[in-house]
Every structure is written in C-alpha cells, then in structure tokens.
CSV table of C-alpha atoms in Angstrom, one decimal:
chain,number,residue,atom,x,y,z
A,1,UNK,CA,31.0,-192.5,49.1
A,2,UNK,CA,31.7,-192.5,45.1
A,3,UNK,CA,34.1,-189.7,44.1
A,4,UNK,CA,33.2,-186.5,42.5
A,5,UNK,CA,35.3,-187.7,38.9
A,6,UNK,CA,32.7,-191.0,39.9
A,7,UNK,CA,30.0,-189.3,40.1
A,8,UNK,CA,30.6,-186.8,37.1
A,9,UNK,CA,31.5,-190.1,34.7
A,10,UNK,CA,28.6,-191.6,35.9
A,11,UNK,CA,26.3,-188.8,34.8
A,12,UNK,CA,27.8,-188.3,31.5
A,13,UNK,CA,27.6,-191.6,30.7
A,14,UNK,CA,24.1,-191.8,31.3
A,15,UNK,CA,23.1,-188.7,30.1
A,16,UNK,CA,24.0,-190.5,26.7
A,17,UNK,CA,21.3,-192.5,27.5
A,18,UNK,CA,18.9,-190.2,28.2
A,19,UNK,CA,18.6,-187.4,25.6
A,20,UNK,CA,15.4,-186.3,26.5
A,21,UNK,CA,17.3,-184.4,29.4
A,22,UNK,CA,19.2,-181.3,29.8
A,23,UNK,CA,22.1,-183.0,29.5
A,24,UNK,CA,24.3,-180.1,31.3
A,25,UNK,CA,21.9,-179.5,33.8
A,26,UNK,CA,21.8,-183.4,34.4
A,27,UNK,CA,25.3,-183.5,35.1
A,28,UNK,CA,25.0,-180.5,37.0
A,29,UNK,CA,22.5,-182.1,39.5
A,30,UNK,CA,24.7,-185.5,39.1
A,31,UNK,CA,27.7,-183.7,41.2
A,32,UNK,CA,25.7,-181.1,43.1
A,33,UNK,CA,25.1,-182.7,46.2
A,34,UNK,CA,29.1,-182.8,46.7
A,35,UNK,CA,29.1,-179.1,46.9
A,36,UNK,CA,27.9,-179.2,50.0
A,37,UNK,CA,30.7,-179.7,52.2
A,38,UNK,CA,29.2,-178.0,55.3
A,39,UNK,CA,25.9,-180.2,55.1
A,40,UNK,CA,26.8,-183.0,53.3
A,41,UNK,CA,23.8,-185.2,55.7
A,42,UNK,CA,20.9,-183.3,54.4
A,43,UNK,CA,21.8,-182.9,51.3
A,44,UNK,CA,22.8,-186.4,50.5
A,45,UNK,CA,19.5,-187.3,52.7
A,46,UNK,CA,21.1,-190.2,55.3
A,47,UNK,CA,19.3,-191.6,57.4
A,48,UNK,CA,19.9,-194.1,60.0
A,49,UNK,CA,23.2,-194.7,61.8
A,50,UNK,CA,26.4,-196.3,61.6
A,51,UNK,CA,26.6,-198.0,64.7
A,52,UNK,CA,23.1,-200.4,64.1
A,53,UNK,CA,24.1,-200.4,60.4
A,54,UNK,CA,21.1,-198.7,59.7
A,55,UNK,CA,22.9,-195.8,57.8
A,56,UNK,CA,21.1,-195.3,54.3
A,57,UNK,CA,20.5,-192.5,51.5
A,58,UNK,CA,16.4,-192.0,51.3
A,59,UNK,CA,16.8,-190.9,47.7
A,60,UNK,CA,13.4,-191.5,47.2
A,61,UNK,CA,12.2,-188.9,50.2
A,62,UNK,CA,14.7,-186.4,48.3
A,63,UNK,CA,12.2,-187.5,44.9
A,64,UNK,CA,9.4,-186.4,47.0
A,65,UNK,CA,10.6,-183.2,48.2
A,66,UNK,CA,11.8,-181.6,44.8
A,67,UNK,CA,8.8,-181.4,42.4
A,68,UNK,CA,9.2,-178.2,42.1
A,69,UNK,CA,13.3,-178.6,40.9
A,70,UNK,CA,14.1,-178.3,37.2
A,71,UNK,CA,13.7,-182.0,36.1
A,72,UNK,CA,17.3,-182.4,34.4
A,73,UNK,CA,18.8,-181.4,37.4
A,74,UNK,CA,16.7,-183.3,39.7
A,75,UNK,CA,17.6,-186.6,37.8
A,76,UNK,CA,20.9,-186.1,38.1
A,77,UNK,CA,21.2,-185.4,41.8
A,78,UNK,CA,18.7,-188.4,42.1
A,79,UNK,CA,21.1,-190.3,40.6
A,80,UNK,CA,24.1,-188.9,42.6
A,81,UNK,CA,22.4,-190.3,45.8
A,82,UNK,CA,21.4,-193.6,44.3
A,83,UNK,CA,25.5,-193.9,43.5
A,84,UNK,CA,26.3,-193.2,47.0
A,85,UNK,CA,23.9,-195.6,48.4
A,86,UNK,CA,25.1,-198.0,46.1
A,87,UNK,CA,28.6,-197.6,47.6
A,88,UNK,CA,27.4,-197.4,51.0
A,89,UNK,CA,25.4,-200.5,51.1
A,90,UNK,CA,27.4,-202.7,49.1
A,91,UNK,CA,31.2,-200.9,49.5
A,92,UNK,CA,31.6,-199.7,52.6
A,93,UNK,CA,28.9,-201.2,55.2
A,94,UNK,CA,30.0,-205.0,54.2
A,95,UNK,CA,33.8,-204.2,54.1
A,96,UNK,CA,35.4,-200.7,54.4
A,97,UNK,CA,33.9,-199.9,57.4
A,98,UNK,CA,35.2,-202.6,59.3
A,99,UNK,CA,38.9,-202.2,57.6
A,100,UNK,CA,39.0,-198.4,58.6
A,101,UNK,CA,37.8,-199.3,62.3
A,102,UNK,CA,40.8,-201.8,62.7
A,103,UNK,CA,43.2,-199.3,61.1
A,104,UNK,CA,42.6,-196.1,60.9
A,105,UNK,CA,45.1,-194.5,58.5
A,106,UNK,CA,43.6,-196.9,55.9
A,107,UNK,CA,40.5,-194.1,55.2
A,108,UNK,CA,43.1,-191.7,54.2
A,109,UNK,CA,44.8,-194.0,52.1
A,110,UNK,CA,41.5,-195.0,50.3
A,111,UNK,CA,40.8,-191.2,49.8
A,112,UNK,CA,44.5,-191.3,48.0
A,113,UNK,CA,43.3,-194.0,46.2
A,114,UNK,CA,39.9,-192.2,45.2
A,115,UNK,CA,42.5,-189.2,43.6
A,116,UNK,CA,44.7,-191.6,41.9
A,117,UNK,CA,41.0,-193.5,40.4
A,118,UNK,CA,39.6,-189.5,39.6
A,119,UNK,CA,42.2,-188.9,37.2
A,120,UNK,CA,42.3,-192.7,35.1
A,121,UNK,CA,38.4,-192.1,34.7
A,122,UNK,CA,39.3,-188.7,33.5
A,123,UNK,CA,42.0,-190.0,31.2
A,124,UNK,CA,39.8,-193.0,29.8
A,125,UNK,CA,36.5,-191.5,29.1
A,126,UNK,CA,38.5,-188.5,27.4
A,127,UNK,CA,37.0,-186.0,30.1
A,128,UNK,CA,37.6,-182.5,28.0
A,129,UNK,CA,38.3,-179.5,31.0
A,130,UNK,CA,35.9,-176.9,28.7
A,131,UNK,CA,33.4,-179.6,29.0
A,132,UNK,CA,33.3,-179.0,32.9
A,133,UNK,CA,32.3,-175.2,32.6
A,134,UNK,CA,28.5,-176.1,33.0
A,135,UNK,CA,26.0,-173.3,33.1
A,136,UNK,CA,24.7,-172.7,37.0
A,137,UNK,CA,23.5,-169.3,37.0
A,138,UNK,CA,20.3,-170.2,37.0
A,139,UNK,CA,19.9,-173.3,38.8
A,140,UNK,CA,20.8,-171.8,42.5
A,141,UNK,CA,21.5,-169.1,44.7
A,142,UNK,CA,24.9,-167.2,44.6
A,143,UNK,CA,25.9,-169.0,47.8
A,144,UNK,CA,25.3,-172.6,46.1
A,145,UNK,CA,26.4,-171.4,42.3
A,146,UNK,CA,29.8,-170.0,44.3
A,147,UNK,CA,29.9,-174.0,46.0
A,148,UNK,CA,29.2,-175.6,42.5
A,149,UNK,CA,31.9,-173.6,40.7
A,150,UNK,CA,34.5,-174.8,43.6
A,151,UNK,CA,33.8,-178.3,42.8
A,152,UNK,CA,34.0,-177.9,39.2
A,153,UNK,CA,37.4,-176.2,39.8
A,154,UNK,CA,38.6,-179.7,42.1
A,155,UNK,CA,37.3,-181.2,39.2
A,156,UNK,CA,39.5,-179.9,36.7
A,157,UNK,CA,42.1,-180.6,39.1
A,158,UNK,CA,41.4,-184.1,38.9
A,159,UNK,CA,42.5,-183.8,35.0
A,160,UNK,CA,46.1,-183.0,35.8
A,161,UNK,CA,47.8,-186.2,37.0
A,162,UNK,CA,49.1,-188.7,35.0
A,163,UNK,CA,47.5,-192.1,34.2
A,164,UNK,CA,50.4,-194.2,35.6
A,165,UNK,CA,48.9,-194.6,39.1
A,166,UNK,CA,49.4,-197.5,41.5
A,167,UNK,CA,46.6,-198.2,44.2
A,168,UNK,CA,47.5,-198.6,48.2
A,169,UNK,CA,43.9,-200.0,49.4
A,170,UNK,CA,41.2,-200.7,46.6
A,171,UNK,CA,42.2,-202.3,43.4
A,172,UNK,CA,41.4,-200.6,40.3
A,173,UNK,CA,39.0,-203.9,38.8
A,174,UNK,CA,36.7,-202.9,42.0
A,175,UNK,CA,36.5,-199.4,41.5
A,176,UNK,CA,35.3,-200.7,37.5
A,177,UNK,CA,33.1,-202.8,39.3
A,178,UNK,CA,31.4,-200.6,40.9
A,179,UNK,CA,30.9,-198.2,37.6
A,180,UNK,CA,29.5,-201.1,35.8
A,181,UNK,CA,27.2,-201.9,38.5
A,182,UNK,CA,25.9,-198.7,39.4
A,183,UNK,CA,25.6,-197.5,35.9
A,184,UNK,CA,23.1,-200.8,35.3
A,185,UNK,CA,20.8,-200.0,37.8
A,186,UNK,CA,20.6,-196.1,38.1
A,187,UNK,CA,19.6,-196.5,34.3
A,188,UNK,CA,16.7,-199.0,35.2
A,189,UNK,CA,15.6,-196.2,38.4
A,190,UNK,CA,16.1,-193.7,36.5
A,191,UNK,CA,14.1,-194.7,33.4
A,192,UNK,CA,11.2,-195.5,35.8
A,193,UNK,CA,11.2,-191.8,36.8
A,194,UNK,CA,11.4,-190.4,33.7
A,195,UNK,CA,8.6,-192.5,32.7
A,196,UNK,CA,6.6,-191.2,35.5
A,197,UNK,CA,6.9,-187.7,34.7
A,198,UNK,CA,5.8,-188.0,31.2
C-alpha cells in the first residue's frame, strides 16, 4: 500500500494537528505496522480476498483490540491502516490491480516508483535524519524494537537520493493526491477517536 516515507509524512503532518499526543510515539505507531515484514496480514488486519474484491483493512477491529496500547501509539498505527485502506480501496482495487495482472513487471516498477516518491517527500517536507531516531524501548519487545529500528534505518535510507527523479508507472500529481486525500479524512477519524477517549 502507501510507502513507509508515506506513511511517516503522513503521521508528522498530523501529529501537528494533534498536540495532545505523544507526538514521537504517534509517529512511532504511524510506521509500526511496516515492521512487520514476516506478518504483514495480521498486523495490518486484512480481511477478505483479492479474488471477490473483498480484500479490506478492519482498522476498526484493530481499535477494538488495543485498549490496553499506549494511546499515542495506538493512533498512529490506527492511522497507518486507515492510509493503507485508503490506497487499497481507492488505488489499487479500481486500477493497479488490474494493470499488474496484465503485466507483471509493472508492480516492480511501481515499487521503483514508490523509492523515487520516498525520497521527494523527504526532500519537501524537510525530513531531518536525527528526527527519525524515535524512542522504542518501551513501546515493545526486543524482537519488535529490533524490527522498528530496521525500518527506521530503510527510512533514513530513503533520505539519500536526490530530488531529480522521473516516474516509470504513477505520476507524481497522484501520489499528491493521494497525501491530500488521505491526510483530510484520517484527521476527521482520527479526531472522532480522540474525542472518544476523552
């Protein structure tokens, strides 16, 4: 779905918005659920299948099941899965989906295309790498803080590339799109959570 740069833009943008979080343990749980490479299904909570076009993120079972989570964090990986769904529904169900089954080198070249968009997001919203050295130790276990500092080391990576980048598959106005978009109504979920909780 949205990249890892995508997803950390996203939640410090909207951590801006909501100061009332922990705004490094917001951003924290706004990437987290990309640190699990070797279950990414239940920890991005799909359900539903491809092949009926039933595939779906139940972010609001993973709302359900976390009470007991630090709230900052929880936010932010609620907002993580709302991003993804986001993409899913409206990115890659109504279009990708059926591009990639037709040709199948075009996923990888969309993937390029993801890199070449991490590192202009990086550039433009002034990413700083120290920024990126958020505190996990106690948010998870070793095995998940060890996962967590991988992807904030890929992320870092994503800060060494130069802005002058072409695109092969998606064009850069839909990638935008999609920010803007997503950015608009995680804030309006969002707020009706933190409202909640009060």
């Amino acid at each position: 779905m949205g990249s890892r740069m995508m997803h950390y833009v996203l939640a410090q943008q909207l951590s801006t918005r909501f100061p009332e979080l922990n705004r490094n343990r917001f951003i924290l749980g706004g990437i987290a659920p990309d640190a699990h490479l070797q279950d990414k299904e239940r920890a991005h909570y799909y359900r539903g299948s491809y092949t009926d076009n039933s595939r779906r993120i139940d972010y609001e079972v993973f709302w359900q099941e976390t009470a007991r989570f630090d709230f900052s964090f929880r936010c932010g990986y609620f907002v993580h899965l709302i991003a993804d769904d986001i993409w899913l529904q409206g990115f890659y169900k109504t279009w990708l989906k059926h591009v990639i089954a037709k040709d199948a080198s075009f996923g990888m070249r969309y993937h390029e295309d993801f890199r070449r968009f991490n590192t202009v997001l990086a550039l433009d919203n002034e990413i700083d790498p120290i920024e990126l050295a958020l505190d996990v130790a106690d948010l998870a276990n070793e095995q998940e803080v060890a996962a967590l500092e991988q992807l904030l080391h890929s992320l870092r990576e994503d800060l060494s590339g130069s802005q002058e980048q072409t695109y092969d598959v998606i064009l850069k106005h839909q990638l935008d799109g999609y920010m803007a978009s997503a950015l608009e109504q995680i804030g309006s979920m969002l707020t009706q959570k933190i409202e909640g909780h009060k």
